[in-house]
PDB file of C-alpha atoms in Angstrom:
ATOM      1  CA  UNK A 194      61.371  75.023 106.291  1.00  0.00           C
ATOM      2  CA  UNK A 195      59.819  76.585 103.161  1.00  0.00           C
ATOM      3  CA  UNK A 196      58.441  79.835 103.457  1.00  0.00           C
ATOM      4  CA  UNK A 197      56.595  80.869  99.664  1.00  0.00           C
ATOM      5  CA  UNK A 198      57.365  84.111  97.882  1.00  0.00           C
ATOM      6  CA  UNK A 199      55.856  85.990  95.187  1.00  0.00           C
ATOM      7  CA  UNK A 200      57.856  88.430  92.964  1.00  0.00           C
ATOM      8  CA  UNK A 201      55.126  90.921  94.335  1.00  0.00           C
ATOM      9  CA  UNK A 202      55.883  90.153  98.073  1.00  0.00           C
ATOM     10  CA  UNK A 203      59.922  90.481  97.975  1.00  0.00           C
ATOM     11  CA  UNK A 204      59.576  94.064  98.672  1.00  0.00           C
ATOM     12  CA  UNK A 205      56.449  94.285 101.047  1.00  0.00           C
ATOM     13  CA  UNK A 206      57.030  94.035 104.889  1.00  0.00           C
ATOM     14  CA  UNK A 207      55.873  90.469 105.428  1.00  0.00           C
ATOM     15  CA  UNK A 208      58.984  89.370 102.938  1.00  0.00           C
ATOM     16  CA  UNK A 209      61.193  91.502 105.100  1.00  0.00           C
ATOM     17  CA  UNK A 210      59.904  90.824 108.342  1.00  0.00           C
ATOM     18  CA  UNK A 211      59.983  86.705 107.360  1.00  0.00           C
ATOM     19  CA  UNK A 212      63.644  86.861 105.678  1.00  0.00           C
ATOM     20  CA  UNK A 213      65.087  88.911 108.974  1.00  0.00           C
ATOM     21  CA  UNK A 214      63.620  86.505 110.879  1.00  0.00           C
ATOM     22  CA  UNK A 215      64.733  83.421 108.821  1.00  0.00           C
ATOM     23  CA  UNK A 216      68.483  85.179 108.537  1.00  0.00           C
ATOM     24  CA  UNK A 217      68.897  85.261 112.204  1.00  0.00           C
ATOM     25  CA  UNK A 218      67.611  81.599 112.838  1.00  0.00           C
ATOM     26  CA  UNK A 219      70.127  80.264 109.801  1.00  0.00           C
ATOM     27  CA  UNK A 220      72.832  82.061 111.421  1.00  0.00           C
ATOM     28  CA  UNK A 221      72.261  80.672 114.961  1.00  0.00           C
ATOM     29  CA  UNK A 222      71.289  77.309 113.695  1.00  0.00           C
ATOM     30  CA  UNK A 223      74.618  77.652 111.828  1.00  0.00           C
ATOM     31  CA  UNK A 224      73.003  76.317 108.297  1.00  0.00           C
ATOM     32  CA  UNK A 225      70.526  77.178 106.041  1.00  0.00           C
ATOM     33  CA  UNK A 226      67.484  75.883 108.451  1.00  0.00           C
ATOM     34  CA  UNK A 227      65.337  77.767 106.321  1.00  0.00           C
ATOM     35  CA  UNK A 228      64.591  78.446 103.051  1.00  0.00           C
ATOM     36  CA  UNK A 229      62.814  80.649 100.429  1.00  0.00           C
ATOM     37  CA  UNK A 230      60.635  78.618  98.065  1.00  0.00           C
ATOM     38  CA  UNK A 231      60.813  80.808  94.627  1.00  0.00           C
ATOM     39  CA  UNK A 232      57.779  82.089  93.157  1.00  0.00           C
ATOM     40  CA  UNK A 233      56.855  78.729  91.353  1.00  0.00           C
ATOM     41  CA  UNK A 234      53.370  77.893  89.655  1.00  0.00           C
ATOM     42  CA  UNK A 235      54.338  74.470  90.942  1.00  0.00           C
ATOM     43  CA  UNK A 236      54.524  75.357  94.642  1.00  0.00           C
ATOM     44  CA  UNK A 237      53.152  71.892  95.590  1.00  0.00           C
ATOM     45  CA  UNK A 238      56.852  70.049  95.157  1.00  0.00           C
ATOM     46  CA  UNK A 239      58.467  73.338  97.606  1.00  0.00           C
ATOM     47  CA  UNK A 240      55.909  72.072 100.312  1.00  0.00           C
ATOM     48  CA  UNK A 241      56.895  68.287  99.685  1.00  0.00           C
ATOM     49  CA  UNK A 242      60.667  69.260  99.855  1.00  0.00           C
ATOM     50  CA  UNK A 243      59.664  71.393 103.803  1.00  0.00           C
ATOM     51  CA  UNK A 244      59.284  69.410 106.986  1.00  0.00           C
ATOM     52  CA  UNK A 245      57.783  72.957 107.810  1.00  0.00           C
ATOM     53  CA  UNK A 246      56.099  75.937 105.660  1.00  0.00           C
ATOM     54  CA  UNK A 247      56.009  79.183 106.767  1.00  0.00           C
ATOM     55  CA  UNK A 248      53.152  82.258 105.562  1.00  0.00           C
ATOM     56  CA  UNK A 249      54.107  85.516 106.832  1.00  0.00           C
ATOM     57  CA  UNK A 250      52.371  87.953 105.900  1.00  0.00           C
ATOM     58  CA  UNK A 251      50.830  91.645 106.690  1.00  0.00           C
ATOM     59  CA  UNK A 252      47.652  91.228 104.755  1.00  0.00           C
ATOM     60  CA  UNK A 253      44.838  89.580 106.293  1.00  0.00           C
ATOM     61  CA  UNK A 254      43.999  86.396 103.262  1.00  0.00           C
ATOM     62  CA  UNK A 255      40.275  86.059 102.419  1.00  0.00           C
ATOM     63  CA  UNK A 256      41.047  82.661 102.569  1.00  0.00           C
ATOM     64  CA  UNK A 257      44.277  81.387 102.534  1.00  0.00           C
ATOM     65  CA  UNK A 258      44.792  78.555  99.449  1.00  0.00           C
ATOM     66  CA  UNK A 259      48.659  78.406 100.478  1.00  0.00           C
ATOM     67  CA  UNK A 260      47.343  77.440 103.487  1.00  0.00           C
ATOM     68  CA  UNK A 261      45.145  74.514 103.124  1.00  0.00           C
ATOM     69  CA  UNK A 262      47.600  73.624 100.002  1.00  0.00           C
ATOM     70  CA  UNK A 263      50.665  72.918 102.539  1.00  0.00           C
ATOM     71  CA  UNK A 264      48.369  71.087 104.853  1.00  0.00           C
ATOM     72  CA  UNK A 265      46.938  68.745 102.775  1.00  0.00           C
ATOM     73  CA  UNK A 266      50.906  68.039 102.304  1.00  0.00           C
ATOM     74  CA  UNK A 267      50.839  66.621 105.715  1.00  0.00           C
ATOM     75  CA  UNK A 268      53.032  69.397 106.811  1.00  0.00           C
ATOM     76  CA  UNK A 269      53.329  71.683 109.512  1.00  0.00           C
ATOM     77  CA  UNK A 270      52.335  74.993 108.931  1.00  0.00           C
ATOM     78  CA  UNK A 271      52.859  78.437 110.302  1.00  0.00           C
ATOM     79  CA  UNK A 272      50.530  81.122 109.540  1.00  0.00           C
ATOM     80  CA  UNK A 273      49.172  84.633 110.915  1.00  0.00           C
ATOM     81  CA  UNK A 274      46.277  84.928 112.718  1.00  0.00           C
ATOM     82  CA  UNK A 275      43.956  87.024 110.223  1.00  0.00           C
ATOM     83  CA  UNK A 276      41.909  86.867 107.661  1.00  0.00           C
ATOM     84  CA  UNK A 277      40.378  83.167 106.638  1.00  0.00           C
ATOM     85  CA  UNK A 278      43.325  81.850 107.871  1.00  0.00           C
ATOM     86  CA  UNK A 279      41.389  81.833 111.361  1.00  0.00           C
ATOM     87  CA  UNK A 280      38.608  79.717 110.405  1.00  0.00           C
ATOM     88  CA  UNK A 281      41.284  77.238 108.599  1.00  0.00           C
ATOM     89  CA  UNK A 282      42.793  77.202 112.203  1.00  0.00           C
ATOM     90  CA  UNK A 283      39.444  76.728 114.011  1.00  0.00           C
ATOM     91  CA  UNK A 284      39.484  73.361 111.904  1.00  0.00           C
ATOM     92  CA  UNK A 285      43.110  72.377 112.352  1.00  0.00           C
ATOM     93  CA  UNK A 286      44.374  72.020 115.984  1.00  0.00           C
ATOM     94  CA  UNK A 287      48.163  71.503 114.327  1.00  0.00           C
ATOM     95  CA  UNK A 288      48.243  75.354 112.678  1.00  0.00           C
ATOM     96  CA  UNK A 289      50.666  77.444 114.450  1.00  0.00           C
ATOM     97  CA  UNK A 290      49.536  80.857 114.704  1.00  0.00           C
ATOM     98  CA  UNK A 291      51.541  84.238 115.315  1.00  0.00           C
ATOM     99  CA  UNK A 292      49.792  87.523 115.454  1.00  0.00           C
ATOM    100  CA  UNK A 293      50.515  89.333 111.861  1.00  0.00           C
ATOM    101  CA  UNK A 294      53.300  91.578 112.279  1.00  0.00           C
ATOM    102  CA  UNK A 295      54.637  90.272 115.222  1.00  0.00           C
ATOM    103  CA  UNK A 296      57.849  89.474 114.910  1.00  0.00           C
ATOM    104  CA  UNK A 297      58.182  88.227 118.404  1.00  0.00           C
ATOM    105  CA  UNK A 298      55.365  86.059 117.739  1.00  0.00           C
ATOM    106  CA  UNK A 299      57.125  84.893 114.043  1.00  0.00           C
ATOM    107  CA  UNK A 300      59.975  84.146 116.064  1.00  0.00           C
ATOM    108  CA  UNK A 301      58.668  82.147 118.997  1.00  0.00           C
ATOM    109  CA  UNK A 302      56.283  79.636 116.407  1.00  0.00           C
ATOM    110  CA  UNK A 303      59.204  79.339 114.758  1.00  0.00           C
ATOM    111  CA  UNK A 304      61.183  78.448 117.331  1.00  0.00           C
ATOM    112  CA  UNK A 305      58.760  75.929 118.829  1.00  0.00           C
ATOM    113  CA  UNK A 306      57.713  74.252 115.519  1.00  0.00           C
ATOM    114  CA  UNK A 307      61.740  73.615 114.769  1.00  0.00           C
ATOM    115  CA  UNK A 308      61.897  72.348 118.406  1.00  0.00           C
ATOM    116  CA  UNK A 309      59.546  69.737 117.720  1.00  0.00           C
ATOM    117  CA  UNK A 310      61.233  66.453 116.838  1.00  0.00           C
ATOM    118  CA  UNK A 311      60.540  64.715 113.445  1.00  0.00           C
ATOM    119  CA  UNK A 312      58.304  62.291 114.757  1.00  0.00           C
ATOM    120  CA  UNK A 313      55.963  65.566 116.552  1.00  0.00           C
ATOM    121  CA  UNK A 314      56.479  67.207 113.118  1.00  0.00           C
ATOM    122  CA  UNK A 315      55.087  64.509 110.923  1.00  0.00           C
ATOM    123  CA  UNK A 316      52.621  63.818 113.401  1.00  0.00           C
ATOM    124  CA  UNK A 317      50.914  67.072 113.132  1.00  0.00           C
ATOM    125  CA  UNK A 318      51.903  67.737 109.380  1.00  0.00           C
ATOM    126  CA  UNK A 319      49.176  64.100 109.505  1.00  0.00           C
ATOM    127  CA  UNK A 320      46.295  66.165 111.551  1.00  0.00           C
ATOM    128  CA  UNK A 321      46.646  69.152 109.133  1.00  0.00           C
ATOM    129  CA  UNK A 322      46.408  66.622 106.178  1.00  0.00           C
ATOM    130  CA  UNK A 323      42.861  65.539 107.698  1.00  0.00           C
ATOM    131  CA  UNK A 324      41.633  68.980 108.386  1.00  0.00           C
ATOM    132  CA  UNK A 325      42.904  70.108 104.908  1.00  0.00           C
ATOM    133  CA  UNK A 326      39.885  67.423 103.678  1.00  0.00           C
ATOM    134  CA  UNK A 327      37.295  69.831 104.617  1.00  0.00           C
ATOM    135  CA  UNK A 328      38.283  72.546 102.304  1.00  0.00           C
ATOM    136  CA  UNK A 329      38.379  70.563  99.286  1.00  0.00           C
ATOM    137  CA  UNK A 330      36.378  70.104  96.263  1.00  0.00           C
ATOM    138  CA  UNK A 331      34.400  67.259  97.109  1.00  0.00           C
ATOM    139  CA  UNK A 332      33.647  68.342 100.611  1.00  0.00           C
ATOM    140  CA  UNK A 333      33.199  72.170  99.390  1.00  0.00           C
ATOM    141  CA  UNK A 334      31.205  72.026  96.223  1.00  0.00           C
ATOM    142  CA  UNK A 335      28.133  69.971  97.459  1.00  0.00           C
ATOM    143  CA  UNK A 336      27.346  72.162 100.615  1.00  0.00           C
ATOM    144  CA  UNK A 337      27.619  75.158  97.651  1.00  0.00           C
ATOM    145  CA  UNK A 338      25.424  73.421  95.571  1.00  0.00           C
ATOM    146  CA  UNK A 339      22.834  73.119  98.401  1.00  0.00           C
ATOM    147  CA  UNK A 340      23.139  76.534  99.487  1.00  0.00           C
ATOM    148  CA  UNK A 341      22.246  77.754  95.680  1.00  0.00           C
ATOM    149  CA  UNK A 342      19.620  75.262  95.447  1.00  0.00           C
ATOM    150  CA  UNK A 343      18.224  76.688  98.997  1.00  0.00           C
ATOM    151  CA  UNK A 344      18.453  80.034  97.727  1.00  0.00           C
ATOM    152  CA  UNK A 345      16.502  79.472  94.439  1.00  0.00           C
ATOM    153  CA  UNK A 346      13.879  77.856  96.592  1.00  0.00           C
ATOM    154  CA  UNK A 347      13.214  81.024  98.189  1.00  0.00           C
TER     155      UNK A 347
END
């Protein structure tokens, strides 16, 4: 499991909340089940080394880039439910969603999503690949372009 950091986020709540969480599963899993990706301007290769990627944080996303990033990984992803993470999910059936700051919630997706066998895992890592297709540039920038071109008309 890879679970992204920023230098800025390794003393903020959502770090502290995630690592607690991710201490306590390595412990009972008796190895390191999870890991920290670094901060890395190359965060693509973490999510291709994760079977699953983990986003926990406080602050509701205007969008969440992480998000659709991992996806269109073909990976499993667990997020919060807040900010534009939400409409991501309303698109992808194979986001797990916790309620943000919940670390009841952290713990249970977590729990479920390592649960899941590898087959399950890739399986749904494949759905989130599809839905990822709607947030990218090909699919995004045309309906933008007609928008703007609506918008002069008027």
């Amino acid at each position: 499991l890879g679970a992204p950091t920023s230098p800025m986020h390794r003393d903020h709540g959502d770090f502290v909340l995630a690592k607690t969480a991710a201490d306590r599963i390595n412990r009972e899993a008796g190895r390191e089940a999870i890991r920290f990706a670094p901060f890395d301007q190359n965060i693509i290769r973490w999510f291709d080394a994760a079977d699953i990627v983990l986003s926990a944080t406080l602050i509701a996303e205007p969008f969440g880039c992480s998000i659709v990033e991992a996806m269109s990984r073909g990976r499993l992803v667990i997020a919060p439910r807040a900010g534009g993470i939400v409409d991501i999910a309303a698109k992808s059936p194979a986001l797990y969603l916790y309620e943000t700051g919940s670390a009841l919630g952290l713990a249970h997706a977590l729990g479920k999503a390592m649960s899941l066998s590898e087959g399950e895992r890739k399986r749904l890592g494949e759905l989130n690949r599809r839905s990822a297709e709607n947030f990218s540039v090909e699919k995004i920038v045309p309906q933008l372009e007609a928008f703007y071109d609506e918008v002069v008309r008027r």
